[in-house]
């Protein structure tokens, strides 16, 4: 397993950790009811009707497409800008590593960074009608900046800025989107089961915050020291590769 694959694996993990963040996970039922226009009782039924399930699937996919498009464009832009700074790539890597490490400290709660506190996000008070409306809400969701998802997304963008091709930057942000999208989609299909699991899981959210912060701190150190390829060596052991 090459180092490029490990970087993408890291982006997938980052997307999943974003889903588990206290800024996203508790709001999943609200997002789902908002984009589908269905009642909470309809969605949390243990065996929803075919119509409810069909509407949930299509609206959820439109919502996912919305935030995925924005993330992918951000990834392409970050790499494009980074390509102009190739002559200063070492400095860019070290600055990015330091910032990612600081983001990790913020997420763990060791101390708070004032500029990352509070929510700064585009809010749509009334969703546009139809499936296009769910796509627009997904775009608005991706434009959100919260104390949890913001540092993780910014860290992935910094890694994308150091990539040599736009394709690599797009791949990273696509992987991040998939890591966030898959659990969201599964939750929308089985909201009843999600609520049961969330009730059991919510007491561990703080632990996952710390795990996310440590993950960012480790990535920051590896980027600063230009040793991100170490992920490849350990993954080879974990996955039994050559």
Short mmCIF file of N, CA, C and O in Angstrom, two decimals, residues 20-144:
data_model
loop_
_atom_site.label_atom_id
_atom_site.label_comp_id
_atom_site.label_asym_id
_atom_site.label_seq_id
_atom_site.Cartn_x
_atom_site.Cartn_y
_atom_site.Cartn_z
N UNK A 20 -18.62 12.04 13.44
CA UNK A 20 -18.78 11.72 14.86
C UNK A 20 -18.63 12.94 15.77
O UNK A 20 -18.85 12.83 16.97
N UNK A 21 -18.27 14.08 15.21
CA UNK A 21 -18.03 15.27 16.03
C UNK A 21 -19.34 15.77 16.65
O UNK A 21 -20.43 15.57 16.10
N UNK A 22 -19.25 16.43 17.81
CA UNK A 22 -20.45 16.94 18.48
C UNK A 22 -21.12 18.07 17.71
O UNK A 22 -22.23 18.48 18.07
N UNK A 23 -20.46 18.59 16.66
CA UNK A 23 -21.09 19.61 15.82
C UNK A 23 -22.00 18.99 14.77
O UNK A 23 -22.85 19.67 14.20
N UNK A 24 -21.78 17.71 14.46
CA UNK A 24 -22.52 17.07 13.37
C UNK A 24 -23.46 15.97 13.89
O UNK A 24 -24.67 15.99 13.60
N UNK A 25 -22.91 15.03 14.65
CA UNK A 25 -23.67 13.84 15.02
C UNK A 25 -25.03 14.13 15.67
O UNK A 25 -26.05 13.56 15.25
N UNK A 26 -25.12 15.00 16.67
CA UNK A 26 -26.42 15.22 17.31
C UNK A 26 -27.44 15.88 16.39
O UNK A 26 -28.65 15.83 16.66
N UNK A 27 -26.95 16.52 15.30
CA UNK A 27 -27.85 17.25 14.41
C UNK A 27 -28.33 16.42 13.23
O UNK A 27 -29.12 16.90 12.41
N UNK A 28 -27.85 15.18 13.12
CA UNK A 28 -28.21 14.34 11.98
C UNK A 28 -29.73 14.20 11.80
O UNK A 28 -30.25 14.39 10.70
N UNK A 29 -30.49 13.86 12.87
CA UNK A 29 -31.94 13.76 12.69
C UNK A 29 -32.57 15.05 12.18
O UNK A 29 -33.47 15.02 11.33
N UNK A 30 -32.08 16.20 12.66
CA UNK A 30 -32.62 17.49 12.21
C UNK A 30 -32.32 17.73 10.74
O UNK A 30 -33.18 18.19 9.98
N UNK A 31 -31.08 17.41 10.32
CA UNK A 31 -30.72 17.57 8.91
C UNK A 31 -31.61 16.69 8.03
O UNK A 31 -32.10 17.12 6.98
N UNK A 32 -31.83 15.47 8.46
CA UNK A 32 -32.59 14.53 7.64
C UNK A 32 -34.05 14.97 7.51
O UNK A 32 -34.62 14.95 6.42
N UNK A 33 -34.67 15.38 8.61
CA UNK A 33 -36.06 15.85 8.54
C UNK A 33 -36.15 17.13 7.71
O UNK A 33 -37.12 17.33 6.97
N UNK A 34 -35.13 17.97 7.79
CA UNK A 34 -35.14 19.24 7.06
C UNK A 34 -35.07 19.02 5.56
O UNK A 34 -35.84 19.62 4.79
N UNK A 35 -34.15 18.17 5.11
CA UNK A 35 -33.97 18.00 3.66
C UNK A 35 -35.08 17.15 3.03
O UNK A 35 -35.41 17.34 1.87
N UNK A 36 -35.65 16.23 3.79
CA UNK A 36 -36.68 15.36 3.23
C UNK A 36 -38.07 15.98 3.30
O UNK A 36 -38.95 15.64 2.49
N UNK A 37 -38.28 16.85 4.29
CA UNK A 37 -39.61 17.42 4.48
C UNK A 37 -40.57 16.45 5.14
O UNK A 37 -41.77 16.74 5.26
N UNK A 38 -40.06 15.31 5.59
CA UNK A 38 -40.91 14.30 6.24
C UNK A 38 -40.96 14.57 7.74
O UNK A 38 -40.09 15.23 8.30
N UNK A 39 -41.97 14.02 8.37
CA UNK A 39 -42.09 14.19 9.82
C UNK A 39 -41.09 13.27 10.53
O UNK A 39 -40.66 12.25 9.98
N UNK A 40 -40.75 13.66 11.74
CA UNK A 40 -39.81 12.86 12.53
C UNK A 40 -40.39 11.47 12.80
O UNK A 40 -39.67 10.47 12.78
N UNK A 41 -41.68 11.39 13.02
CA UNK A 41 -42.33 10.10 13.28
C UNK A 41 -42.24 9.18 12.08
O UNK A 41 -42.02 7.97 12.22
N UNK A 42 -42.38 9.75 10.87
CA UNK A 42 -42.27 8.93 9.65
C UNK A 42 -40.86 8.36 9.51
O UNK A 42 -40.66 7.19 9.17
N UNK A 43 -39.86 9.22 9.78
CA UNK A 43 -38.48 8.82 9.57
C UNK A 43 -37.98 7.83 10.60
O UNK A 43 -37.13 6.99 10.30
N UNK A 44 -38.45 7.95 11.83
CA UNK A 44 -37.93 7.07 12.88
C UNK A 44 -38.69 5.76 13.01
O UNK A 44 -38.40 4.95 13.89
N UNK A 45 -39.67 5.55 12.12
CA UNK A 45 -40.39 4.28 12.14
C UNK A 45 -39.41 3.13 11.90
O UNK A 45 -38.49 3.24 11.07
N UNK A 46 -39.60 2.05 12.61
CA UNK A 46 -38.67 0.92 12.47
C UNK A 46 -38.75 0.31 11.09
O UNK A 46 -37.75 -0.18 10.55
N UNK A 47 -39.94 0.36 10.48
CA UNK A 47 -40.13 -0.16 9.12
C UNK A 47 -40.85 0.89 8.29
O UNK A 47 -42.07 0.82 8.09
N UNK A 48 -40.11 1.91 7.76
CA UNK A 48 -40.74 2.98 6.99
C UNK A 48 -41.32 2.47 5.68
O UNK A 48 -40.87 1.45 5.15
N UNK A 49 -42.31 3.19 5.17
CA UNK A 49 -42.95 2.79 3.92
C UNK A 49 -41.99 2.97 2.75
O UNK A 49 -40.97 3.66 2.86
N UNK A 50 -42.34 2.35 1.62
CA UNK A 50 -41.50 2.45 0.42
C UNK A 50 -41.35 3.91 -0.02
O UNK A 50 -40.25 4.34 -0.41
N UNK A 51 -42.43 4.67 0.06
CA UNK A 51 -42.40 6.07 -0.36
C UNK A 51 -41.46 6.89 0.52
O UNK A 51 -40.67 7.70 0.04
N UNK A 52 -41.54 6.67 1.83
CA UNK A 52 -40.68 7.38 2.77
C UNK A 52 -39.22 7.02 2.51
O UNK A 52 -38.34 7.89 2.47
N UNK A 53 -38.96 5.75 2.32
CA UNK A 53 -37.58 5.30 2.08
C UNK A 53 -37.04 5.88 0.77
O UNK A 53 -35.89 6.34 0.72
N UNK A 54 -37.85 5.86 -0.27
CA UNK A 54 -37.42 6.38 -1.57
C UNK A 54 -37.11 7.88 -1.49
O UNK A 54 -36.08 8.34 -1.99
N UNK A 55 -37.99 8.63 -0.84
CA UNK A 55 -37.79 10.07 -0.71
C UNK A 55 -36.54 10.37 0.12
O UNK A 55 -35.78 11.29 -0.19
N UNK A 56 -36.33 9.59 1.16
CA UNK A 56 -35.16 9.78 2.01
C UNK A 56 -33.87 9.52 1.24
O UNK A 56 -32.90 10.28 1.34
N UNK A 57 -33.85 8.45 0.44
CA UNK A 57 -32.66 8.10 -0.33
C UNK A 57 -32.30 9.22 -1.31
O UNK A 57 -31.15 9.67 -1.38
N UNK A 58 -33.29 9.68 -2.08
CA UNK A 58 -33.00 10.67 -3.12
C UNK A 58 -32.56 12.01 -2.51
O UNK A 58 -31.57 12.62 -2.93
N UNK A 59 -33.29 12.47 -1.48
CA UNK A 59 -32.93 13.74 -0.85
C UNK A 59 -31.56 13.65 -0.18
O UNK A 59 -30.78 14.61 -0.24
N UNK A 60 -31.26 12.53 0.45
CA UNK A 60 -29.96 12.36 1.10
C UNK A 60 -28.83 12.39 0.08
O UNK A 60 -27.78 13.02 0.31
N UNK A 61 -29.02 11.72 -1.05
CA UNK A 61 -28.00 11.71 -2.10
C UNK A 61 -27.80 13.11 -2.69
O UNK A 61 -26.66 13.50 -3.00
N UNK A 62 -28.88 13.88 -2.83
CA UNK A 62 -28.76 15.25 -3.33
C UNK A 62 -28.00 16.12 -2.33
O UNK A 62 -27.15 16.94 -2.71
N UNK A 63 -28.29 15.94 -1.05
CA UNK A 63 -27.59 16.67 0.01
C UNK A 63 -26.11 16.33 0.00
O UNK A 63 -25.24 17.22 0.06
N UNK A 64 -25.79 15.04 -0.12
CA UNK A 64 -24.40 14.58 -0.16
C UNK A 64 -23.69 15.14 -1.39
O UNK A 64 -22.54 15.57 -1.31
N UNK A 65 -24.39 15.15 -2.54
CA UNK A 65 -23.80 15.69 -3.77
C UNK A 65 -23.45 17.16 -3.60
O UNK A 65 -22.42 17.63 -4.11
N UNK A 66 -24.29 17.89 -2.85
CA UNK A 66 -24.05 19.31 -2.63
C UNK A 66 -22.76 19.57 -1.90
O UNK A 66 -21.90 20.34 -2.36
N UNK A 67 -22.58 18.91 -0.74
CA UNK A 67 -21.34 19.19 0.00
C UNK A 67 -20.12 18.56 -0.64
O UNK A 67 -19.01 19.08 -0.53
N UNK A 68 -20.32 17.44 -1.38
CA UNK A 68 -19.19 16.82 -2.06
C UNK A 68 -18.64 17.72 -3.16
O UNK A 68 -17.41 17.85 -3.32
N UNK A 69 -19.52 18.35 -3.92
CA UNK A 69 -19.08 19.25 -5.00
C UNK A 69 -18.22 20.38 -4.44
O UNK A 69 -17.16 20.70 -5.00
N UNK A 70 -18.65 20.97 -3.34
CA UNK A 70 -17.89 22.08 -2.75
C UNK A 70 -16.55 21.60 -2.23
O UNK A 70 -15.51 22.23 -2.47
N UNK A 71 -16.54 20.45 -1.52
CA UNK A 71 -15.28 19.94 -0.98
C UNK A 71 -14.29 19.62 -2.09
O UNK A 71 -13.09 19.90 -1.97
N UNK A 72 -14.77 19.00 -3.18
CA UNK A 72 -13.89 18.64 -4.28
C UNK A 72 -13.32 19.89 -4.95
O UNK A 72 -12.12 19.95 -5.28
N UNK A 73 -14.14 20.92 -5.13
CA UNK A 73 -13.66 22.18 -5.71
C UNK A 73 -12.62 22.83 -4.80
O UNK A 73 -11.63 23.39 -5.28
N UNK A 74 -12.85 22.76 -3.48
CA UNK A 74 -11.87 23.29 -2.53
C UNK A 74 -10.55 22.55 -2.65
O UNK A 74 -9.47 23.15 -2.59
N UNK A 75 -10.63 21.22 -2.80
CA UNK A 75 -9.42 20.41 -2.94
C UNK A 75 -8.64 20.78 -4.19
O UNK A 75 -7.41 20.91 -4.16
N UNK A 76 -9.37 20.96 -5.32
CA UNK A 76 -8.72 21.34 -6.57
C UNK A 76 -8.07 22.71 -6.45
O UNK A 76 -6.94 22.93 -6.90
N UNK A 77 -8.77 23.64 -5.80
CA UNK A 77 -8.24 25.00 -5.64
C UNK A 77 -7.01 25.01 -4.76
O UNK A 77 -6.03 25.71 -5.05
N UNK A 78 -7.05 24.23 -3.66
CA UNK A 78 -5.91 24.19 -2.75
C UNK A 78 -4.66 23.67 -3.45
O UNK A 78 -3.57 24.21 -3.29
N UNK A 79 -4.82 22.61 -4.24
CA UNK A 79 -3.67 22.05 -4.96
C UNK A 79 -3.17 23.00 -6.04
O UNK A 79 -1.96 23.14 -6.26
N UNK A 80 -4.12 23.67 -6.72
CA UNK A 80 -3.75 24.62 -7.78
C UNK A 80 -2.93 25.76 -7.20
O UNK A 80 -1.90 26.15 -7.76
N UNK A 81 -3.36 26.29 -6.07
CA UNK A 81 -2.61 27.36 -5.41
C UNK A 81 -1.24 26.85 -4.94
O UNK A 81 -0.22 27.52 -5.07
N UNK A 82 -1.27 25.62 -4.39
CA UNK A 82 -0.01 25.03 -3.91
C UNK A 82 1.00 24.84 -5.02
O UNK A 82 2.21 24.95 -4.80
N UNK A 83 0.51 24.58 -6.24
CA UNK A 83 1.43 24.35 -7.36
C UNK A 83 2.23 25.61 -7.70
O UNK A 83 3.33 25.53 -8.24
N UNK A 84 1.68 26.79 -7.36
CA UNK A 84 2.41 28.03 -7.60
C UNK A 84 3.49 28.25 -6.55
O UNK A 84 4.34 29.12 -6.70
N UNK A 85 3.43 27.47 -5.48
CA UNK A 85 4.38 27.67 -4.38
C UNK A 85 5.39 26.53 -4.29
O UNK A 85 5.98 26.29 -3.24
N UNK A 86 5.59 25.82 -5.40
CA UNK A 86 6.49 24.66 -5.39
C UNK A 86 7.89 25.04 -4.91
O UNK A 86 8.56 24.25 -4.24
N UNK A 87 8.35 26.24 -5.26
CA UNK A 87 9.70 26.65 -4.86
C UNK A 87 9.81 26.87 -3.36
O UNK A 87 10.91 26.92 -2.81
N UNK A 88 8.65 27.01 -2.71
CA UNK A 88 8.63 27.20 -1.26
C UNK A 88 7.92 26.03 -0.57
O UNK A 88 7.34 26.21 0.50
N UNK A 89 7.94 24.86 -1.19
CA UNK A 89 7.16 23.73 -0.70
C UNK A 89 7.59 23.30 0.70
O UNK A 89 6.75 22.94 1.53
N UNK A 90 8.88 23.34 1.00
CA UNK A 90 9.33 22.95 2.34
C UNK A 90 8.74 23.86 3.40
O UNK A 90 8.24 23.40 4.44
N UNK A 91 8.77 25.16 3.13
CA UNK A 91 8.19 26.12 4.06
C UNK A 91 6.69 25.90 4.19
O UNK A 91 6.13 25.95 5.30
N UNK A 92 6.02 25.65 3.06
CA UNK A 92 4.58 25.42 3.07
C UNK A 92 4.23 24.19 3.90
O UNK A 92 3.28 24.21 4.69
N UNK A 93 5.00 23.12 3.74
CA UNK A 93 4.76 21.90 4.50
C UNK A 93 4.92 22.15 6.00
O UNK A 93 4.09 21.71 6.79
N UNK A 94 5.96 22.87 6.37
CA UNK A 94 6.21 23.11 7.79
C UNK A 94 5.14 24.02 8.40
O UNK A 94 4.69 23.78 9.53
N UNK A 95 4.75 25.03 7.67
CA UNK A 95 3.67 25.90 8.16
C UNK A 95 2.37 25.13 8.31
O UNK A 95 1.65 25.25 9.31
N UNK A 96 2.07 24.30 7.29
CA UNK A 96 0.87 23.48 7.35
C UNK A 96 0.91 22.50 8.51
O UNK A 96 -0.09 22.30 9.21
N UNK A 97 2.08 21.89 8.73
CA UNK A 97 2.22 20.94 9.83
C UNK A 97 1.98 21.60 11.18
O UNK A 97 1.29 21.05 12.04
N UNK A 98 2.52 22.81 11.35
CA UNK A 98 2.32 23.54 12.61
C UNK A 98 0.85 23.88 12.82
O UNK A 98 0.30 23.70 13.91
N UNK A 99 0.20 24.36 11.77
CA UNK A 99 -1.22 24.74 11.88
C UNK A 99 -2.10 23.52 12.18
O UNK A 99 -3.02 23.59 13.01
N UNK A 100 -1.82 22.40 11.50
CA UNK A 100 -2.60 21.20 11.75
C UNK A 100 -2.40 20.72 13.19
O UNK A 100 -3.35 20.29 13.86
N UNK A 101 -1.17 20.81 13.67
CA UNK A 101 -0.89 20.42 15.07
C UNK A 101 -1.67 21.32 16.03
O UNK A 101 -2.26 20.84 17.01
N UNK A 102 -1.71 22.62 15.75
CA UNK A 102 -2.47 23.55 16.60
C UNK A 102 -3.95 23.25 16.54
O UNK A 102 -4.65 23.28 17.57
N UNK A 103 -4.47 22.92 15.34
CA UNK A 103 -5.87 22.53 15.22
C UNK A 103 -6.15 21.31 16.09
O UNK A 103 -7.20 21.20 16.74
N UNK A 104 -5.20 20.36 16.09
CA UNK A 104 -5.37 19.15 16.90
C UNK A 104 -5.46 19.46 18.38
O UNK A 104 -6.30 18.91 19.10
N UNK A 105 -4.60 20.38 18.84
CA UNK A 105 -4.64 20.79 20.25
C UNK A 105 -6.00 21.42 20.57
O UNK A 105 -6.59 21.15 21.62
N UNK A 106 -6.52 22.23 19.63
CA UNK A 106 -7.82 22.87 19.84
C UNK A 106 -8.93 21.83 19.96
O UNK A 106 -9.78 21.91 20.85
N UNK A 107 -8.93 20.85 19.06
CA UNK A 107 -9.99 19.85 19.04
C UNK A 107 -9.95 18.99 20.31
O UNK A 107 -11.00 18.61 20.85
N UNK A 108 -8.76 18.67 20.81
CA UNK A 108 -8.68 17.86 22.03
C UNK A 108 -9.20 18.61 23.24
O UNK A 108 -9.54 18.00 24.26
N UNK A 109 -9.23 19.95 23.15
CA UNK A 109 -9.72 20.74 24.27
C UNK A 109 -8.63 21.15 25.24
O UNK A 109 -8.92 21.67 26.32
N UNK A 110 -7.35 20.89 24.88
CA UNK A 110 -6.26 21.29 25.75
C UNK A 110 -6.31 22.81 25.97
O UNK A 110 -6.15 23.31 27.07
N UNK A 111 -6.53 23.54 24.87
CA UNK A 111 -6.89 24.96 24.99
C UNK A 111 -7.67 25.35 23.73
O UNK A 111 -7.58 24.69 22.70
N UNK A 112 -8.46 26.41 23.83
CA UNK A 112 -9.30 26.85 22.73
C UNK A 112 -8.64 27.98 21.96
O UNK A 112 -8.01 28.86 22.54
N UNK A 113 -8.79 27.93 20.64
CA UNK A 113 -8.30 28.98 19.77
C UNK A 113 -9.47 29.91 19.47
O UNK A 113 -10.46 29.48 18.89
N UNK A 114 -9.35 31.16 19.87
CA UNK A 114 -10.47 32.09 19.77
C UNK A 114 -11.10 32.15 18.40
O UNK A 114 -12.32 32.17 18.26
N UNK A 115 -10.29 32.17 17.33
CA UNK A 115 -10.83 32.32 15.98
C UNK A 115 -11.64 31.11 15.54
O UNK A 115 -12.39 31.19 14.58
N UNK A 116 -11.48 29.97 16.25
CA UNK A 116 -12.21 28.77 15.88
C UNK A 116 -13.44 28.57 16.75
O UNK A 116 -14.18 27.60 16.56
N UNK A 117 -13.66 29.44 17.71
CA UNK A 117 -14.80 29.29 18.60
C UNK A 117 -16.04 29.88 17.95
O UNK A 117 -15.98 30.82 17.17
N UNK A 118 -17.19 29.33 18.33
CA UNK A 118 -18.44 29.81 17.78
C UNK A 118 -18.67 29.25 16.40
O UNK A 118 -17.77 28.75 15.74
N UNK A 119 -19.89 29.31 15.93
CA UNK A 119 -20.23 28.78 14.62
C UNK A 119 -20.33 29.93 13.62
O UNK A 119 -20.94 30.95 13.86
N UNK A 120 -19.70 29.74 12.47
CA UNK A 120 -19.81 30.68 11.37
C UNK A 120 -20.26 29.85 10.18
O UNK A 120 -19.46 29.17 9.56
N UNK A 121 -21.54 29.87 9.87
CA UNK A 121 -21.97 29.05 8.76
C UNK A 121 -23.13 29.70 8.02
O UNK A 121 -23.88 30.49 8.57
N UNK A 122 -23.25 29.33 6.77
CA UNK A 122 -24.34 29.81 5.95
C UNK A 122 -25.59 29.03 6.35
O UNK A 122 -25.61 27.81 6.31
N UNK A 123 -26.62 29.74 6.75
CA UNK A 123 -27.83 29.09 7.23
C UNK A 123 -28.99 29.37 6.28
O UNK A 123 -29.21 30.52 5.89
N UNK A 124 -29.68 28.32 5.90
CA UNK A 124 -30.87 28.48 5.07
C UNK A 124 -32.08 28.24 5.97
O UNK A 124 -32.31 27.12 6.44
N UNK A 125 -32.82 29.30 6.23
CA UNK A 125 -33.96 29.18 7.15
C UNK A 125 -35.14 28.47 6.51
O UNK A 125 -35.92 27.81 7.18
N UNK A 126 -35.23 28.60 5.21
CA UNK A 126 -36.34 27.94 4.51
C UNK A 126 -35.78 27.20 3.31
O UNK A 126 -35.29 27.81 2.36
N UNK A 127 -35.86 25.91 3.33
CA UNK A 127 -35.24 25.10 2.28
C UNK A 127 -35.97 25.28 0.95
O UNK A 127 -37.19 25.21 0.89
N UNK A 128 -35.22 25.52 -0.14
CA UNK A 128 -35.85 25.54 -1.46
C UNK A 128 -36.52 24.20 -1.75
O UNK A 128 -36.07 23.16 -1.28
N UNK A 129 -37.58 24.24 -2.52
CA UNK A 129 -38.35 23.02 -2.76
C UNK A 129 -37.61 22.03 -3.65
O UNK A 129 -36.75 22.40 -4.44
N UNK A 130 -37.97 20.76 -3.49
CA UNK A 130 -37.48 19.72 -4.39
C UNK A 130 -36.08 19.21 -4.08
O UNK A 130 -35.45 19.60 -3.10
N UNK A 131 -35.63 18.33 -4.98
CA UNK A 131 -34.32 17.71 -4.80
C UNK A 131 -33.20 18.73 -4.96
O UNK A 131 -32.16 18.62 -4.32
N UNK A 132 -33.40 19.73 -5.83
CA UNK A 132 -32.40 20.79 -5.99
C UNK A 132 -32.22 21.53 -4.66
O UNK A 132 -31.10 21.93 -4.32
N UNK A 133 -33.31 21.68 -3.92
CA UNK A 133 -33.23 22.33 -2.62
C UNK A 133 -32.33 21.57 -1.67
O UNK A 133 -31.55 22.18 -0.92
N UNK A 134 -32.39 20.23 -1.69
CA UNK A 134 -31.52 19.43 -0.83
C UNK A 134 -30.06 19.58 -1.25
O UNK A 134 -29.16 19.59 -0.41
N UNK A 135 -29.84 19.71 -2.56
CA UNK A 135 -28.48 19.95 -3.06
C UNK A 135 -27.96 21.29 -2.53
O UNK A 135 -26.81 21.38 -2.06
N UNK A 136 -28.81 22.32 -2.55
CA UNK A 136 -28.42 23.65 -2.07
C UNK A 136 -28.11 23.60 -0.57
O UNK A 136 -27.15 24.22 -0.10
N UNK A 137 -28.89 22.85 0.18
CA UNK A 137 -28.64 22.71 1.62
C UNK A 137 -27.29 22.02 1.85
O UNK A 137 -26.55 22.36 2.77
N UNK A 138 -26.97 21.04 1.00
CA UNK A 138 -25.66 20.38 1.09
C UNK A 138 -24.53 21.35 0.84
O UNK A 138 -23.50 21.31 1.52
N UNK A 139 -24.71 22.25 -0.12
CA UNK A 139 -23.72 23.30 -0.40
C UNK A 139 -23.57 24.19 0.82
O UNK A 139 -22.45 24.54 1.23
N UNK A 140 -24.71 24.58 1.43
CA UNK A 140 -24.67 25.43 2.62
C UNK A 140 -23.97 24.73 3.78
O UNK A 140 -23.20 25.34 4.52
N UNK A 141 -24.24 23.42 3.92
CA UNK A 141 -23.61 22.63 4.98
C UNK A 141 -22.09 22.65 4.81
O UNK A 141 -21.34 22.81 5.78
N UNK A 142 -21.63 22.49 3.58
CA UNK A 142 -20.18 22.45 3.32
C UNK A 142 -19.54 23.81 3.59
O UNK A 142 -18.36 23.88 3.90
N UNK A 143 -20.32 24.88 3.47
CA UNK A 143 -19.79 26.22 3.72
C UNK A 143 -19.74 26.52 5.21
O UNK A 143 -19.22 27.55 5.61
N UNK A 144 -20.28 25.62 6.01
CA UNK A 144 -20.29 25.84 7.45
C UNK A 144 -18.90 25.76 8.05
O UNK A 144 -18.05 25.00 7.59
#
